[in-house]
XYZ file of N, CA and C in Angstrom:
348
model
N 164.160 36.259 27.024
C 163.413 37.278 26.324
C 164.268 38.541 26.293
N 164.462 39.432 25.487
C 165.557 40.273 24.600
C 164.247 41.646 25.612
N 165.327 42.587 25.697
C 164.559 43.809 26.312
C 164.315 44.473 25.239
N 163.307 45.655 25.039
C 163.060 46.874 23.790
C 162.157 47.455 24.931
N 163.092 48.875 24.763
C 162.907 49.731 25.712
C 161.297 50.533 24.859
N 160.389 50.601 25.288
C 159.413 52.252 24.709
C 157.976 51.080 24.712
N 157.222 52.258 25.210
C 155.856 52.070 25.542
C 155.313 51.846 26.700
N 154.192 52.462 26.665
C 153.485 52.295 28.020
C 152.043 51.555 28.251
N 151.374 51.336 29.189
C 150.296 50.346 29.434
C 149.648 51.512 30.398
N 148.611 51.980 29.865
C 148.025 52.398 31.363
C 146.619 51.886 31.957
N 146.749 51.698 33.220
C 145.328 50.655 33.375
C 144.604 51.882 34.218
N 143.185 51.157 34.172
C 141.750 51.492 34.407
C 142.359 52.817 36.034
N 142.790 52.637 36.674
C 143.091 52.964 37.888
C 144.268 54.313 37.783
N 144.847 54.288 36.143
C 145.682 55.617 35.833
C 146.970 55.362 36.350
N 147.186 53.884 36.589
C 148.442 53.514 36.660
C 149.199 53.474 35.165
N 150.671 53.445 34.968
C 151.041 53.034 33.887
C 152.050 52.426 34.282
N 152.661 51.386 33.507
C 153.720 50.433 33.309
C 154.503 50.252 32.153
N 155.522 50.026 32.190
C 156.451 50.196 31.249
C 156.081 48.401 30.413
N 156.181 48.890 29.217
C 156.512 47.770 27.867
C 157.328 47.230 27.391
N 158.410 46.161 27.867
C 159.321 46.015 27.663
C 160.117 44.986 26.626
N 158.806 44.556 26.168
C 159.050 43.580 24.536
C 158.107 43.415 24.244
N 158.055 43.145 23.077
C 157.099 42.811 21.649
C 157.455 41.244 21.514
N 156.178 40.319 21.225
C 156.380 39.111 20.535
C 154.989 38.536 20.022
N 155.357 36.951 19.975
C 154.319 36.360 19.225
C 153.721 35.589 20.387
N 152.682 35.108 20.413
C 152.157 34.137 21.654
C 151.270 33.202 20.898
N 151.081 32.208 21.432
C 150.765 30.971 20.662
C 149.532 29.964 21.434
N 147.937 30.201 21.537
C 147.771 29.334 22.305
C 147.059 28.219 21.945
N 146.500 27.449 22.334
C 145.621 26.271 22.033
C 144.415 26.108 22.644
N 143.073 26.817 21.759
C 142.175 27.058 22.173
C 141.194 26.134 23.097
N 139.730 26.479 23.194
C 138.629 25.555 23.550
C 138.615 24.404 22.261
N 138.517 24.758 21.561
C 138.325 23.701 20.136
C 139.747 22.936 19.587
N 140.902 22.784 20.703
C 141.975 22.256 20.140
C 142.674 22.846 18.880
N 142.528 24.548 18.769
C 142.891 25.011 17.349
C 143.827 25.964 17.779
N 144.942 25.885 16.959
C 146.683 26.941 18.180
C 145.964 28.100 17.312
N 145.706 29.308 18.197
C 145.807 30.445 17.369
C 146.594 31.080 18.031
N 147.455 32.477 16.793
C 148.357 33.150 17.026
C 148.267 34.609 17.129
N 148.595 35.293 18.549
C 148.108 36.900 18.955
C 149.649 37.454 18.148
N 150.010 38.327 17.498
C 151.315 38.577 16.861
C 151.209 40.346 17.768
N 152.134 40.643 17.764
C 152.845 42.044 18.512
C 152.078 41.956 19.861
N 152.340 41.146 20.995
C 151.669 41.067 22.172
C 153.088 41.820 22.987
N 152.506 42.328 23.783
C 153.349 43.240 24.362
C 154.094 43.121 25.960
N 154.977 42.926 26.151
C 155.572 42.260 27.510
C 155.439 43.371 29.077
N 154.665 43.041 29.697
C 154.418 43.940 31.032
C 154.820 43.161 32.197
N 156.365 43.329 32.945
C 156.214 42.385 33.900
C 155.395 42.861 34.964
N 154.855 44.029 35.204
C 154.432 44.370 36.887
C 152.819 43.696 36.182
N 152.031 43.585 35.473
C 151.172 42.840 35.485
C 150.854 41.423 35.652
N 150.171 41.119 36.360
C 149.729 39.656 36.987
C 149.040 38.879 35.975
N 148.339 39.493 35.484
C 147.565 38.804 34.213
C 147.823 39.470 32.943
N 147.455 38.596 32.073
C 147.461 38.542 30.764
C 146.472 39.234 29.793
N 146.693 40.433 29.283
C 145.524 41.042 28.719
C 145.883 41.347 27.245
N 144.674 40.675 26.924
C 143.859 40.852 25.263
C 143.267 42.501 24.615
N 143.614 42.841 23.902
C 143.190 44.195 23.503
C 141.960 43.991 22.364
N 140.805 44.178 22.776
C 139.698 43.555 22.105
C 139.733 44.926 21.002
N 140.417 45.943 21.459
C 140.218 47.419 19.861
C 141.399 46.958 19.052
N 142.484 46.164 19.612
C 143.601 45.423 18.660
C 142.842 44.522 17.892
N 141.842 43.487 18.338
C 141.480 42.748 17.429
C 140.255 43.093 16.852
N 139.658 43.890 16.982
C 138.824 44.747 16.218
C 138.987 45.108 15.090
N 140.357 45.928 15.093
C 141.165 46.677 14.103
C 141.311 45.446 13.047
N 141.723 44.267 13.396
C 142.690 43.034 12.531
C 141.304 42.241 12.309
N 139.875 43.160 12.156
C 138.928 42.029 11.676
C 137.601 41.400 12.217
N 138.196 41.069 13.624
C 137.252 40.619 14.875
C 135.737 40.949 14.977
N 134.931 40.518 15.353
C 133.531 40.928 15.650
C 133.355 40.047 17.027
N 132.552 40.968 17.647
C 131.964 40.165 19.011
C 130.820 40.396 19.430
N 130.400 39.592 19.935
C 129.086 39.359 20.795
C 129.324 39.075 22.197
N 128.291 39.420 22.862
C 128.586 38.951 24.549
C 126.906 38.903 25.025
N 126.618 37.667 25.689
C 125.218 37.566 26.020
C 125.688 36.464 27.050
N 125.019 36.608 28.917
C 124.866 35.665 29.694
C 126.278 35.867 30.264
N 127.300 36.652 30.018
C 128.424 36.720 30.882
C 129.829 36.062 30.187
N 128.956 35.631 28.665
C 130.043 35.026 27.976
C 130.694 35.885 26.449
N 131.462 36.441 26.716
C 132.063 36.720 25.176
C 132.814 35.557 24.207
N 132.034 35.905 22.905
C 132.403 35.469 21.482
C 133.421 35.886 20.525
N 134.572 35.509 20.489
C 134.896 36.541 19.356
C 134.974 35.670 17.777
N 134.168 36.396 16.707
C 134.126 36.005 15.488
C 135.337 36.855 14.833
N 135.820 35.680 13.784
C 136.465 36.299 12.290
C 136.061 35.191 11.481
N 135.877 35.785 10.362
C 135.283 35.098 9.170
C 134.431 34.024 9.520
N 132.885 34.774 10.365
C 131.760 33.862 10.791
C 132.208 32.732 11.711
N 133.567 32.237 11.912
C 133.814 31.528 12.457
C 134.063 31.774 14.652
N 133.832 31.173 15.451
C 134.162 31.533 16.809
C 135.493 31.169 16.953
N 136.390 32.232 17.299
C 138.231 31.969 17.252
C 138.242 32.195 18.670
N 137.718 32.558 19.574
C 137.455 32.663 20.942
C 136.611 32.698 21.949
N 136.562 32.325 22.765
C 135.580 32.465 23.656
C 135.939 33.364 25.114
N 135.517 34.165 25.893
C 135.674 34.220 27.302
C 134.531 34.503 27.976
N 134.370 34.029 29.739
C 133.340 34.332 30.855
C 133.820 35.835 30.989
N 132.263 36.293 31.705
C 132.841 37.553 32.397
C 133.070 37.394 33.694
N 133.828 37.970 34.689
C 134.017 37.782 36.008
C 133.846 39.489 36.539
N 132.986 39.889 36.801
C 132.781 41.464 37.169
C 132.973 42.137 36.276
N 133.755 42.849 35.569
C 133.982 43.615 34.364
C 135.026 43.131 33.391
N 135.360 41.992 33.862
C 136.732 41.583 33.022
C 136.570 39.907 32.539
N 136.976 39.944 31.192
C 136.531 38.590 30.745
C 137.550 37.962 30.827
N 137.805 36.360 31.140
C 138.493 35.523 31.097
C 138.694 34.392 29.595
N 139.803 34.443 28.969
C 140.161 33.324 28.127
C 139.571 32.086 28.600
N 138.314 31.128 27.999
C 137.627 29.995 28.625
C 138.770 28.813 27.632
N 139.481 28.108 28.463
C 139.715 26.729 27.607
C 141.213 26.455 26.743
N 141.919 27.668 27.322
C 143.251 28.190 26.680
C 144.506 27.699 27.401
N 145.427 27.366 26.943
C 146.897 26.940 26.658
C 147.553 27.732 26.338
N 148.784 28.176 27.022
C 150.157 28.900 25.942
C 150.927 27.815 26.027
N 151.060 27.840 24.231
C 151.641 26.403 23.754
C 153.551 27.423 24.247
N 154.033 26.821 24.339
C 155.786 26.885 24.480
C 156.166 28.531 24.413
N 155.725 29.015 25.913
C 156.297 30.099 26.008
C 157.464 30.906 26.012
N 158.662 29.514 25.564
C 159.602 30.150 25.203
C 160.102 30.400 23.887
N 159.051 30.130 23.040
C 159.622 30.673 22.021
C 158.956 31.651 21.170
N 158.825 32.685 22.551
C 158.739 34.053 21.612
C 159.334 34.826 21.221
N 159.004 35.400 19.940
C 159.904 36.231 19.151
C 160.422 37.695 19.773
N 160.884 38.526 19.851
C 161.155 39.652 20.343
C 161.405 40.316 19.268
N 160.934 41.862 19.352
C 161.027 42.413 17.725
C 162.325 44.007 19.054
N 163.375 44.450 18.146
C 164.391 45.281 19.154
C 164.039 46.637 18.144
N 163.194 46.218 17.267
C 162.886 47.919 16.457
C 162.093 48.815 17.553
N 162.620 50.453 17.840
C 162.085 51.074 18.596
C 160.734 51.769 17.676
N 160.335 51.418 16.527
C 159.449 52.190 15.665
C 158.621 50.988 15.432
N 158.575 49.889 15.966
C 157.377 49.466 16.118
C 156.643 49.862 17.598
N 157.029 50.411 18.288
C 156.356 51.109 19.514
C 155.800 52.655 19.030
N 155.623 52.953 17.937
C 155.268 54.537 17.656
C 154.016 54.221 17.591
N 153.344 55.340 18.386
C 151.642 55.430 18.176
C 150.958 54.096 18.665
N 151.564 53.635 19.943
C 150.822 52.630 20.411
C 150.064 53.176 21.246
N 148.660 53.019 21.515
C 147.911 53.562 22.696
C 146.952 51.622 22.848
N 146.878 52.227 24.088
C 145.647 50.480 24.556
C 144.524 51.268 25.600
């Protein structure tokens, strides 16, 4: 994976972490269907893997959450599912199909005006 220096992550706690690539991620849902997250953002000091539900908002998304389970709709259809576990939902039923072949984007102006 190719480095691109710019951007930051800051979590709930007012920590921040540095962003150190852009790519594509690829997974294979609950329903056996690969869907594709495009400009996912590389954090190594994070342990887990986080979804930006105002990113997919922006690109369309609608959600529901009832019983501890989030929905996410595009075009009436369910493209995701996750449990909640205390305040944080989990991907239910997911695969990353061939994590090595993500793309790396080395433009420093696709990092302008990123906030999460």
């Amino acid at each position: 994976m190719g480095e691109v220096a710019g951007g930051v992550v800051q979590l709930g706690n007012n920590v921040t972490c540095n962003v150190i690539a852009k790519g594509t991620i690829r997974f294979r849902m609950h329903d056996d269907v690969v869907r594709t997250l495009t400009d996912v953002r590389y954090v190594p000091e994070l342990k887990k893997n986080l979804i930006s539900l105002g990113t997919l908002e922006y690109l369309g998304c609608k959600f529901t959450s009832e019983g501890g389970v989030l929905k996410d709709f595009q075009d009436a259809f369910v493209i995701m599912k996750a449990h909640r576990s205390g305040s944080l939902y989990t991907l239910l039923d997911s695969t990353v199909i061939d994590p090595t072949a993500v793309s790396i984007s080395d433009n420093l102006s696709d990092f302008d005006g990123i906030k999460f």
